[in-house]
Short mmCIF file of C-alpha atoms in Angstrom, two decimals:
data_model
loop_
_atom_site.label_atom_id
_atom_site.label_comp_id
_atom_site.label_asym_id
_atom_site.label_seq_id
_atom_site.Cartn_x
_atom_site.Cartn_y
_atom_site.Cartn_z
CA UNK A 1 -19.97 16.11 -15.08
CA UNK A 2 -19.98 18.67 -12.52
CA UNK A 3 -17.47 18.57 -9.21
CA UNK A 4 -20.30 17.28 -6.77
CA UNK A 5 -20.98 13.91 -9.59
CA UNK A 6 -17.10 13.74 -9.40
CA UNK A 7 -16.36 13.96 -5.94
CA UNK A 8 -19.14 11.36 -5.76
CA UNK A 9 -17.49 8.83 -8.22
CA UNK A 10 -14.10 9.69 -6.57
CA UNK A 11 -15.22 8.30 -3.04
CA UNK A 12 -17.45 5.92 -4.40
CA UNK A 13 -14.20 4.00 -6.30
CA UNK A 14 -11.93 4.84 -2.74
CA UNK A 15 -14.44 2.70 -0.81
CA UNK A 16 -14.22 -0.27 -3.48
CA UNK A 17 -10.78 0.59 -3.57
CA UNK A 18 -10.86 -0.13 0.18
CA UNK A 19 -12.51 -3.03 0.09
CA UNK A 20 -10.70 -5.28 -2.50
CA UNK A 21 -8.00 -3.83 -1.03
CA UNK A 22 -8.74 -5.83 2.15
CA UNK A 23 -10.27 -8.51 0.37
CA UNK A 24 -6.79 -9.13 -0.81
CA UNK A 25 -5.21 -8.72 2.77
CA UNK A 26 -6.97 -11.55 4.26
CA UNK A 27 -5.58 -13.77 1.30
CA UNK A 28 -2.17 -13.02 1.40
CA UNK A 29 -1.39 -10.90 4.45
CA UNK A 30 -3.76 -13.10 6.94
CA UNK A 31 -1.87 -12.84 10.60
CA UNK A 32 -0.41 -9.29 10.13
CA UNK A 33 -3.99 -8.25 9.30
CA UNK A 34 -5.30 -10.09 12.10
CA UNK A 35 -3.47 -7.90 14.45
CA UNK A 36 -4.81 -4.85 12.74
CA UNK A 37 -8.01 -5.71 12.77
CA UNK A 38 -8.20 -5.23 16.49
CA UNK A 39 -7.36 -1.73 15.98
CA UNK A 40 -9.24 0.65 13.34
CA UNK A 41 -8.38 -1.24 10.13
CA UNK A 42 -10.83 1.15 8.34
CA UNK A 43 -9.06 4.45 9.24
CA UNK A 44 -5.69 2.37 8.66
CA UNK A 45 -6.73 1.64 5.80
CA UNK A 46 -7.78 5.06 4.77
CA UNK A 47 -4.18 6.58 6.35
CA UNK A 48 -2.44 3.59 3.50
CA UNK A 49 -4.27 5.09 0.74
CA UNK A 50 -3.58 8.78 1.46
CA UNK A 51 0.66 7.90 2.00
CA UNK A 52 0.47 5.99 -0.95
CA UNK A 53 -1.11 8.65 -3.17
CA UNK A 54 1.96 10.90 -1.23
CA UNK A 55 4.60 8.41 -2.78
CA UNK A 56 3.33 8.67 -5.93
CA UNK A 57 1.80 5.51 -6.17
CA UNK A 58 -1.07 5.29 -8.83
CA UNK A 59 -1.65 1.85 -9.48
CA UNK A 60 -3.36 -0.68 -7.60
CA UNK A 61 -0.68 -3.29 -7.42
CA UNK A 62 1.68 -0.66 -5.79
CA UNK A 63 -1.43 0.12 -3.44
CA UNK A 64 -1.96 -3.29 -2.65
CA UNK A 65 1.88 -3.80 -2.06
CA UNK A 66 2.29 -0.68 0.19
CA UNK A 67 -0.44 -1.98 2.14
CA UNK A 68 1.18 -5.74 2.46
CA UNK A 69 4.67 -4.07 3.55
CA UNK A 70 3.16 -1.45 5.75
CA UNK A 71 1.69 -4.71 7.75
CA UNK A 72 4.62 -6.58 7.52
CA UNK A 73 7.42 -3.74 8.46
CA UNK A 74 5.77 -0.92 10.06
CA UNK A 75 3.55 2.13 8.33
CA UNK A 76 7.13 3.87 8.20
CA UNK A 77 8.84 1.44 6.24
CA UNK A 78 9.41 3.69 3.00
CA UNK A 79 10.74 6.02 5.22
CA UNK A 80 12.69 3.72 8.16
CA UNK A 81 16.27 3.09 7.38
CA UNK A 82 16.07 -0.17 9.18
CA UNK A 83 13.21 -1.66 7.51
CA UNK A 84 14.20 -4.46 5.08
CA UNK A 85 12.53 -1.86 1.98
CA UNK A 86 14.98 0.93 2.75
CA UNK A 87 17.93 -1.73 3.52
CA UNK A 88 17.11 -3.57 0.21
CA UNK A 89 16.83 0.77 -1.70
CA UNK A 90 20.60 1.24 -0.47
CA UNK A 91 21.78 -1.86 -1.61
CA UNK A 92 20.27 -1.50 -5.06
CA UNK A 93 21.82 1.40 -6.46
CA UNK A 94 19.95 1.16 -9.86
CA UNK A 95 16.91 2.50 -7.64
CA UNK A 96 17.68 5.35 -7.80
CA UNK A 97 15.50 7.78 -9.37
CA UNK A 98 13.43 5.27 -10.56
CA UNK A 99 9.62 5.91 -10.30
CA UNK A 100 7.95 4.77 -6.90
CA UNK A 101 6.24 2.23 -8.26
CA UNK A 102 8.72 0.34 -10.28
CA UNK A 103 10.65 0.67 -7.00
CA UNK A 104 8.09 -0.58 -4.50
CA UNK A 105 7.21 -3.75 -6.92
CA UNK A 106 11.04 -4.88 -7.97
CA UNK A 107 11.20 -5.36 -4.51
CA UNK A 108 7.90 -7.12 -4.08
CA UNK A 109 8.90 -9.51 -6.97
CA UNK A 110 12.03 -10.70 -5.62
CA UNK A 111 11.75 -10.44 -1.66
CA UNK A 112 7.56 -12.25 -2.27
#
């Protein structure tokens, strides 16, 4: 496979990416997405993606749970020390150093 066939695949799975992605946000994130949806929820969209890949985020669970929290307590939330996220990381010194990911979803499993 040459870079052009990969580059290919590689948008081709973002943009399925994007759209289960907001498949899933009208079932379980319905009014915060509402609100977003009167701004650019594509380019949103596309911004969540890129600061996920940043946090080291790889799976699609994780992707699907930054989105939910970004709705819910701000894009900044990772990085906000008021948002109920960071609150919850200080708390929970066992966090530390842990990978993003098992981070981001032991919170989603017991704040859900």
């Amino acid at each position: 496979m040459d870079e052009k066939q990969e580059a290919a695949l590689q948008r081709a799975y973002h943009w399925r990416l994007k759209e289960r992605l907001y498949d899933w946000l009208q079932v379980y994130a319905t009014e915060p997405l509402q609100h977003r949806r009167s701004l650019d929820c594509g380019a949103w969209l596309d911004d969540r993606l890129q600061s996920a890949e940043q946090a080291g985020l790889i799976s699609e669970r994780s992707i699907a749970i930054w989105a939910m929290l970004s709705l819910e307590q701000g894009d900044d939330f990772a990085s906000n020390p008021d948002s109920p996220y960071s609150q919850w990381k200080i708390q929970e010194p066992q966090t530390l150093g842990l990978p993003a990911e098992v981070t981001l979803q032991t919170f989603f499993n017991e704040h859900a």
